[in-house]
Amino acid sequence: MGRKQRRLIIILLSALCLAAAAALVMLAFRDNIVFFFGPSEIKAGKVQPGKRIRVGGLVVEGSVVKVGEKVSFGITDGNESVDIHYVGILPDLFREGQGIVAEGVLNQNLVFTASEVLAKHDENYMPPEVAEALKKSGHWKEGMEQ
Amino acid sequence: MRRLFFVLPIVVFLALLAAMFWGLNSERDPGALPSMLIGKQAPVFSLPDLYDQGLVDEGVLADGTPKLLSFFASWCIPCLAEHPVLKSLANDRGINIIGVAWKNKADDAKGWLEKHGNPYQLTLHDLPGRTGIDWGVYGIPETFLVDGKGKVIFRHAGPLTPQILSKKLMPLLEGLGL
Amino acid sequence: MINEIGHFALVLALGLAIAQSLFSLWGAAKRDLTLMTIGRRAAYLQFFALALSFAALTNAFLVSDFSLAVVAENSHSAKPLLFKFAGVWGNHEGSILLWVLILALFGAAVSWFGQGLPVTLQARVIGVQGLIGLGFLAFIVGTSDPFLRVFPAPLDGRDLNPLLQDIGLAIHPPMLYLGYVGFSVAFAFAIAALLEGQVDAAWGRWVRPWTLVAWIFLTGGISLGSWWAYYELGWGGWWFWDPVENVSFMPWLTGTALLHSAIVVEKREALRSWTILLAILTFSLSLIGTFIVRSGLLTSVHAFAVDPERGVFILGLLAIAIGGSLILYAWRAPDMKGGGIFAPVSREGALLLNNLLLATAMATVFLGTLYPLIIEAINGAKISIGPPFYSQTFVPLMVPLLVAMGIGPLLPWKRGDLVKLAGRLKLVALMTAFVMAIVLWKDAGQLWPVFGIGLAAWVISTALVDLAGRLGLPKASLAVAWKRAGGLPRAAYGMALAHIGLAVAVIGMVGSSFWTEEFIGLMKSGDSQDLAGYHFQLEKMEAAEGPNYQARRAIVSVQDSGGNKYTMEPEQRFYPVRKQTTTEAAIRTTLWGDVYVTLGEVQKDGVVLRLAFRSMIPWLWFGALLLVLGGLLSLSDRRLRVAAPSKVSEA
């Protein structure tokens, strides 16, 4: 086998590898990109129910209700709030007023069922997406702009 | 043609570099949340005076004199660390400082101020910590600079150190004519 | 006073880094031995200066000198000594200082152990290392001075983030850095080779041990980080495809590829320009990793504090280091001659396939990690990419990799024979089928774990068949084989051990993904629950006190199917200084998995407990250990020792 053929085989092999990876990536991108939304966008109907998304916002004061391992709470970006249901142990840093990110699925009644709730390992944490959603809503807290 | 292959890595890297450089711009700074308050009116609040002088609202921040708003608590060790800085600001430079005792029992806060000196022109009491949340306080100490019209100009999370004072806060205070 | 000495030594190191790069590179260009010797000496001195500086900073942490800003912000007088020590690198300034200290250590090591290298090559390697050190020292002195004073000194510090107060995390960053920074040597070798315009078998032989050292540390560092997440975060997960994890994983993937392609350069002088590119890429990815962790560029659960000024500085460094080396590569690499010819079915062919798959796998991780940033830059949409993306892209690429990993060592160099190969694979196929049948019988219904564990069995049995073949089995007698076993190079055992280690880790990954059983629920004292053949009973709750925290503790008694009884005590700790709570899981390790109990919320009518049996997890850690041991064994092979004179003359 000559040098040319050898090179051809190598190039074909690499192309095959890349094509396989590209196909896998395309396929994965089709259903696995998790989009991030704020409560206002959800209330405005921008989210298709049943699709896996992340929502973020500040935990509404006094909204946390715990029954055994089931938790429900609201998160807000200052304009709108969304109810979240979650089963499991909340992160250590979960508190009212704290910024959190939840990953899960929205149902027809705009209630969000989270499979995961994240807070950061540092109390100085404000997930950037949350900051963004709050910024987009134009308010950091109701009444601030008056 | 063959050389083109060897240039490919640079092209990819340049694209990446552009994305990363963009990602660093201050607009997108993930710590940008505090700056949301900056340039805006201070949040509405209504807090009792620590020394039982009645309720105080955000109007106090719009009396014409620029002020610092400082969140503190007796249980907070870094607060003690920044205390001398606040005292020298109040005593030597005559800056008005409003203290907010955050999630702190009234007696503890009073005792602490008595022991370490009170640099505050006015001390408010935020026992439930709600106002702190409205202000976006992460943890204390935190200090805000509000101009005479109730607009937030600067925020610092963590103890005020002499470096931060001289590098960041002083130029702003001087800009306000203080 | 000690702090001032430390600060002075730091600035001195900056000067020495300039001298190191200047004299070495100039000397190499002029072929002037004196200049090159000065460069080498400067490398030693730079290391000593940085060691002194680091010792001074360590001292400040140990004696709780709160007049230093870093100490005041990250330490506390009531902290246990070990964590005061770990606090030195538990913050931005200290961690970067550790980074350059390690860089200087490698620079000094090349000066010391690299005396068998051609002088100009060695000088250029040291020079390039000096340049990297120069960049990062300028970064420290300019934007992240660890010896910055606070005045007046606070009475006590802010304490280290309690989650970081953990033995696993105390040693995790230094190991990771040893890995990241270790690849700087391979990088420097690549740049030096481009400058020299020559890559030969000897170059491959010299690069390999250095790459191996870095790879061992990186493997250890990543495993420790994963282990830490597993038992400290209390979720029982060990890999989250979080950007911070991904950035350490990418150099591992290319580093592994480099390790293998360097063999081809060494044995066959093929794949030369590709190997050079891999060396550049591996260190570049390490730099990007350092950058991403520090800049807050990507959303991550664990990132250091953000400072845009620092981010811009590091980005500038990245642009110079990576951009510069890639330009040099585009300019010089095309002139390198292609190497020995080989057939597609051959050892080289298998190693090439390994490289292609590893590089492609790295590309998918890279894309998944940076895609959100790129999309945001293009149209502002906020997206995140989670584990499902990786299990659909990265994981399928690992399947052919594992298959090839088994076959590769069985193939001869240059040209393989498919018929002969098939003969040797008969036994392997038999062993694999046997294991798959057992798994299928034990766990009817799920095909994926059967497939995954079958792959692992494939790799393990090929490694064993290969070793047996090298010993002459089954033809030779056991006594002859035993004699040969002593004569086999350690690198052969190292490879087999590392390959088996990866396979064992794969078993852990597959088992824990498919067979873990979990229960989350509210339990009162006296309540019990059965799970995975274990009987759990919550005995009582109690309070406990630690050196700098208070804790709530659940006493849970557990009985296994064999009737053995023991108690497990998960805790929730509260650190008053930082007002932070952490979860301490109670874990009991058995051969087939971990019993894992975490304590959740305490409520009026009980506590939320999370009981789990995490199947096969210990295999994952054991596999990682085997990988590291395999690496160490290979490293101890005298043929890999750079200074071995016989090899140098042979080259």
mmCIF file of C-alpha atoms in Angstrom, chain C residues 242-405:
data_model
loop_
_atom_site.group_PDB
_atom_site.id
_atom_site.type_symbol
_atom_site.label_atom_id
_atom_site.label_comp_id
_atom_site.label_asym_id
_atom_site.label_seq_id
_atom_site.Cartn_x
_atom_site.Cartn_y
_atom_site.Cartn_z
ATOM 1 C CA ASP C 242 -20.454 21.002 34.739
ATOM 2 C CA PRO C 243 -18.210 23.432 32.816
ATOM 3 C CA VAL C 244 -15.620 23.353 35.570
ATOM 4 C CA GLU C 245 -15.430 19.578 35.348
ATOM 5 C CA ASN C 246 -15.412 19.649 31.568
ATOM 6 C CA VAL C 247 -12.488 22.025 31.377
ATOM 7 C CA SER C 248 -10.378 19.621 33.399
ATOM 8 C CA PHE C 249 -11.604 16.677 31.367
ATOM 9 C CA MET C 250 -10.727 18.139 27.945
ATOM 10 C CA PRO C 251 -6.959 18.318 28.563
ATOM 11 C CA TRP C 252 -7.238 14.815 29.990
ATOM 12 C CA LEU C 253 -8.714 13.559 26.725
ATOM 13 C CA THR C 254 -6.115 15.226 24.518
ATOM 14 C CA GLY C 255 -3.379 14.375 27.029
ATOM 15 C CA THR C 256 -4.376 10.720 26.791
ATOM 16 C CA ALA C 257 -4.269 11.010 23.003
ATOM 17 C CA LEU C 258 -0.850 12.644 23.227
ATOM 18 C CA LEU C 259 0.419 9.843 25.435
ATOM 19 C CA HIS C 260 -0.498 7.366 22.734
ATOM 20 C CA SER C 261 0.568 9.337 19.673
ATOM 21 C CA ALA C 262 3.973 9.992 21.235
ATOM 22 C CA ILE C 263 4.463 6.217 21.205
ATOM 23 C CA VAL C 264 3.955 6.245 17.444
ATOM 24 C CA VAL C 265 6.488 9.061 17.082
ATOM 25 C CA GLU C 266 8.931 7.169 19.251
ATOM 26 C CA LYS C 267 8.573 3.784 17.560
ATOM 27 C CA ARG C 268 7.781 4.722 13.997
ATOM 28 C CA GLU C 269 8.427 8.452 13.563
ATOM 29 C CA ALA C 270 4.928 8.831 12.174
ATOM 30 C CA LEU C 271 2.138 11.253 13.187
ATOM 31 C CA ARG C 272 4.745 13.887 14.007
ATOM 32 C CA SER C 273 2.948 17.120 13.224
ATOM 33 C CA TRP C 274 -0.237 15.730 14.741
ATOM 34 C CA THR C 275 1.596 14.943 17.979
ATOM 35 C CA ILE C 276 2.997 18.458 18.087
ATOM 36 C CA LEU C 277 -0.499 19.851 17.621
ATOM 37 C CA LEU C 278 -1.815 17.612 20.394
ATOM 38 C CA ALA C 279 0.868 18.857 22.781
ATOM 39 C CA ILE C 280 -0.047 22.451 21.978
ATOM 40 C CA LEU C 281 -3.762 21.721 22.285
ATOM 41 C CA THR C 282 -3.434 19.898 25.581
ATOM 42 C CA PHE C 283 -1.676 22.727 27.339
ATOM 43 C CA SER C 284 -3.908 25.292 25.623
ATOM 44 C CA LEU C 285 -6.950 23.498 27.009
ATOM 45 C CA SER C 286 -5.319 23.525 30.437
ATOM 46 C CA LEU C 287 -4.860 27.271 30.144
ATOM 47 C CA ILE C 288 -8.426 27.737 28.964
ATOM 48 C CA GLY C 289 -9.488 25.607 31.917
ATOM 49 C CA THR C 290 -7.679 27.869 34.331
ATOM 50 C CA PHE C 291 -9.183 30.843 32.571
ATOM 51 C CA ILE C 292 -12.761 29.649 32.606
ATOM 52 C CA VAL C 293 -12.689 28.747 36.281
ATOM 53 C CA ARG C 294 -11.345 32.152 37.112
ATOM 54 C CA SER C 295 -13.364 34.379 34.838
ATOM 55 C CA GLY C 296 -16.915 33.351 35.614
ATOM 56 C CA LEU C 297 -17.329 33.165 31.855
ATOM 57 C CA LEU C 298 -19.578 30.154 32.027
ATOM 58 C CA THR C 299 -22.298 29.345 34.485
ATOM 59 C CA SER C 300 -20.973 26.819 36.880
ATOM 60 C CA VAL C 301 -21.883 25.552 40.285
ATOM 61 C CA HIS C 302 -18.386 26.082 41.548
ATOM 62 C CA ALA C 303 -16.386 28.996 40.285
ATOM 63 C CA PHE C 304 -14.090 31.482 41.900
ATOM 64 C CA ALA C 305 -15.083 35.082 42.423
ATOM 65 C CA VAL C 306 -15.304 37.149 39.283
ATOM 66 C CA ASP C 307 -13.058 40.041 38.472
ATOM 67 C CA PRO C 308 -13.292 41.309 34.880
ATOM 68 C CA GLU C 309 -9.892 42.994 35.059
ATOM 69 C CA ARG C 310 -8.264 39.664 35.805
ATOM 70 C CA GLY C 311 -10.303 37.995 33.101
ATOM 71 C CA VAL C 312 -9.019 40.399 30.455
ATOM 72 C CA PHE C 313 -5.456 39.911 31.613
ATOM 73 C CA ILE C 314 -5.694 36.110 31.438
ATOM 74 C CA LEU C 315 -7.434 36.331 28.084
ATOM 75 C CA GLY C 316 -4.513 38.410 26.819
ATOM 76 C CA LEU C 317 -2.096 35.777 28.090
ATOM 77 C CA LEU C 318 -4.132 33.059 26.382
ATOM 78 C CA ALA C 319 -4.154 34.962 23.113
ATOM 79 C CA ILE C 320 -0.380 35.338 23.175
ATOM 80 C CA ALA C 321 0.446 31.812 24.329
ATOM 81 C CA ILE C 322 -2.055 29.821 22.288
ATOM 82 C CA GLY C 323 -2.305 32.129 19.292
ATOM 83 C CA GLY C 324 1.476 32.489 19.133
ATOM 84 C CA SER C 325 2.112 28.772 19.294
ATOM 85 C CA LEU C 326 -0.555 27.991 16.694
ATOM 86 C CA ILE C 327 0.928 30.557 14.328
ATOM 87 C CA LEU C 328 4.352 29.024 14.859
ATOM 88 C CA TYR C 329 2.763 25.644 14.188
ATOM 89 C CA ALA C 330 1.117 26.790 10.948
ATOM 90 C CA TRP C 331 4.446 28.214 9.844
ATOM 91 C CA ARG C 332 6.841 25.415 10.754
ATOM 92 C CA ALA C 333 4.849 22.186 10.940
ATOM 93 C CA PRO C 334 4.059 21.791 7.188
ATOM 94 C CA ASP C 335 7.774 21.394 6.521
ATOM 95 C CA MET C 336 8.006 18.289 8.667
ATOM 96 C CA LYS C 337 8.418 15.110 6.723
ATOM 97 C CA GLY C 338 5.881 12.339 7.025
ATOM 98 C CA GLY C 339 7.073 9.267 8.865
ATOM 99 C CA GLY C 340 7.018 5.509 8.462
ATOM 100 C CA ILE C 341 4.322 3.889 6.397
ATOM 101 C CA PHE C 342 1.834 1.607 8.065
ATOM 102 C CA ALA C 343 -1.216 -0.410 7.070
ATOM 103 C CA PRO C 344 -4.631 0.528 8.430
ATOM 104 C CA VAL C 345 -4.734 -2.713 10.398
ATOM 105 C CA SER C 346 -1.666 -2.309 12.583
ATOM 106 C CA ARG C 347 -0.661 -0.994 15.982
ATOM 107 C CA GLU C 348 -0.190 2.452 14.464
ATOM 108 C CA GLY C 349 -3.607 2.220 12.866
ATOM 109 C CA ALA C 350 -5.226 1.375 16.206
ATOM 110 C CA LEU C 351 -3.369 4.199 17.950
ATOM 111 C CA LEU C 352 -4.436 6.576 15.210
ATOM 112 C CA LEU C 353 -8.040 5.498 15.690
ATOM 113 C CA ASN C 354 -7.620 6.043 19.430
ATOM 114 C CA ASN C 355 -6.350 9.553 18.716
ATOM 115 C CA LEU C 356 -9.154 10.349 16.318
ATOM 116 C CA LEU C 357 -11.807 9.159 18.731
ATOM 117 C CA LEU C 358 -10.292 10.939 21.712
ATOM 118 C CA ALA C 359 -9.944 14.162 19.739
ATOM 119 C CA THR C 360 -13.508 13.915 18.460
ATOM 120 C CA ALA C 361 -14.767 13.154 21.965
ATOM 121 C CA MET C 362 -12.897 16.205 23.219
ATOM 122 C CA ALA C 363 -14.520 18.254 20.460
ATOM 123 C CA THR C 364 -18.007 17.232 21.596
ATOM 124 C CA VAL C 365 -17.232 18.151 25.199
ATOM 125 C CA PHE C 366 -15.734 21.398 23.989
ATOM 126 C CA LEU C 367 -18.788 22.187 21.929
ATOM 127 C CA GLY C 368 -21.156 21.345 24.768
ATOM 128 C CA THR C 369 -19.197 23.499 27.167
ATOM 129 C CA LEU C 370 -18.765 26.550 24.985
ATOM 130 C CA TYR C 371 -21.860 26.377 22.809
ATOM 131 C CA PRO C 372 -23.985 28.343 25.302
ATOM 132 C CA LEU C 373 -21.417 31.130 25.255
ATOM 133 C CA ILE C 374 -21.224 31.148 21.456
ATOM 134 C CA ILE C 375 -25.007 31.147 21.032
ATOM 135 C CA GLU C 376 -25.310 33.926 23.546
ATOM 136 C CA ALA C 377 -22.715 35.934 21.662
ATOM 137 C CA ILE C 378 -24.572 35.429 18.394
ATOM 138 C CA ASN C 379 -28.185 35.993 19.316
ATOM 139 C CA GLY C 380 -28.324 36.577 23.044
ATOM 140 C CA ALA C 381 -30.343 33.453 23.854
ATOM 141 C CA LYS C 382 -29.575 31.827 27.167
ATOM 142 C CA ILE C 383 -29.305 28.102 26.872
ATOM 143 C CA SER C 384 -27.678 25.404 28.876
ATOM 144 C CA ILE C 385 -26.531 22.018 27.866
ATOM 145 C CA GLY C 386 -26.940 19.249 30.343
ATOM 146 C CA PRO C 387 -25.924 15.630 30.810
ATOM 147 C CA PRO C 388 -28.312 14.226 28.140
ATOM 148 C CA PHE C 389 -26.294 16.012 25.455
ATOM 149 C CA TYR C 390 -23.130 14.282 26.555
ATOM 150 C CA SER C 391 -24.715 10.896 26.939
ATOM 151 C CA GLN C 392 -25.834 11.151 23.325
ATOM 152 C CA THR C 393 -22.581 12.448 21.883
ATOM 153 C CA PHE C 394 -19.654 11.622 24.123
ATOM 154 C CA VAL C 395 -20.750 8.218 25.340
ATOM 155 C CA PRO C 396 -21.353 6.663 21.859
ATOM 156 C CA LEU C 397 -17.842 7.728 20.858
ATOM 157 C CA MET C 398 -16.458 5.800 23.797
ATOM 158 C CA VAL C 399 -17.861 2.534 22.452
ATOM 159 C CA PRO C 400 -15.535 2.207 19.424
ATOM 160 C CA LEU C 401 -12.730 3.574 21.592
ATOM 161 C CA LEU C 402 -13.117 0.730 24.082
ATOM 162 C CA VAL C 403 -13.357 -1.811 21.274
ATOM 163 C CA ALA C 404 -10.182 -0.444 19.663
ATOM 164 C CA MET C 405 -8.482 -0.258 23.046
#
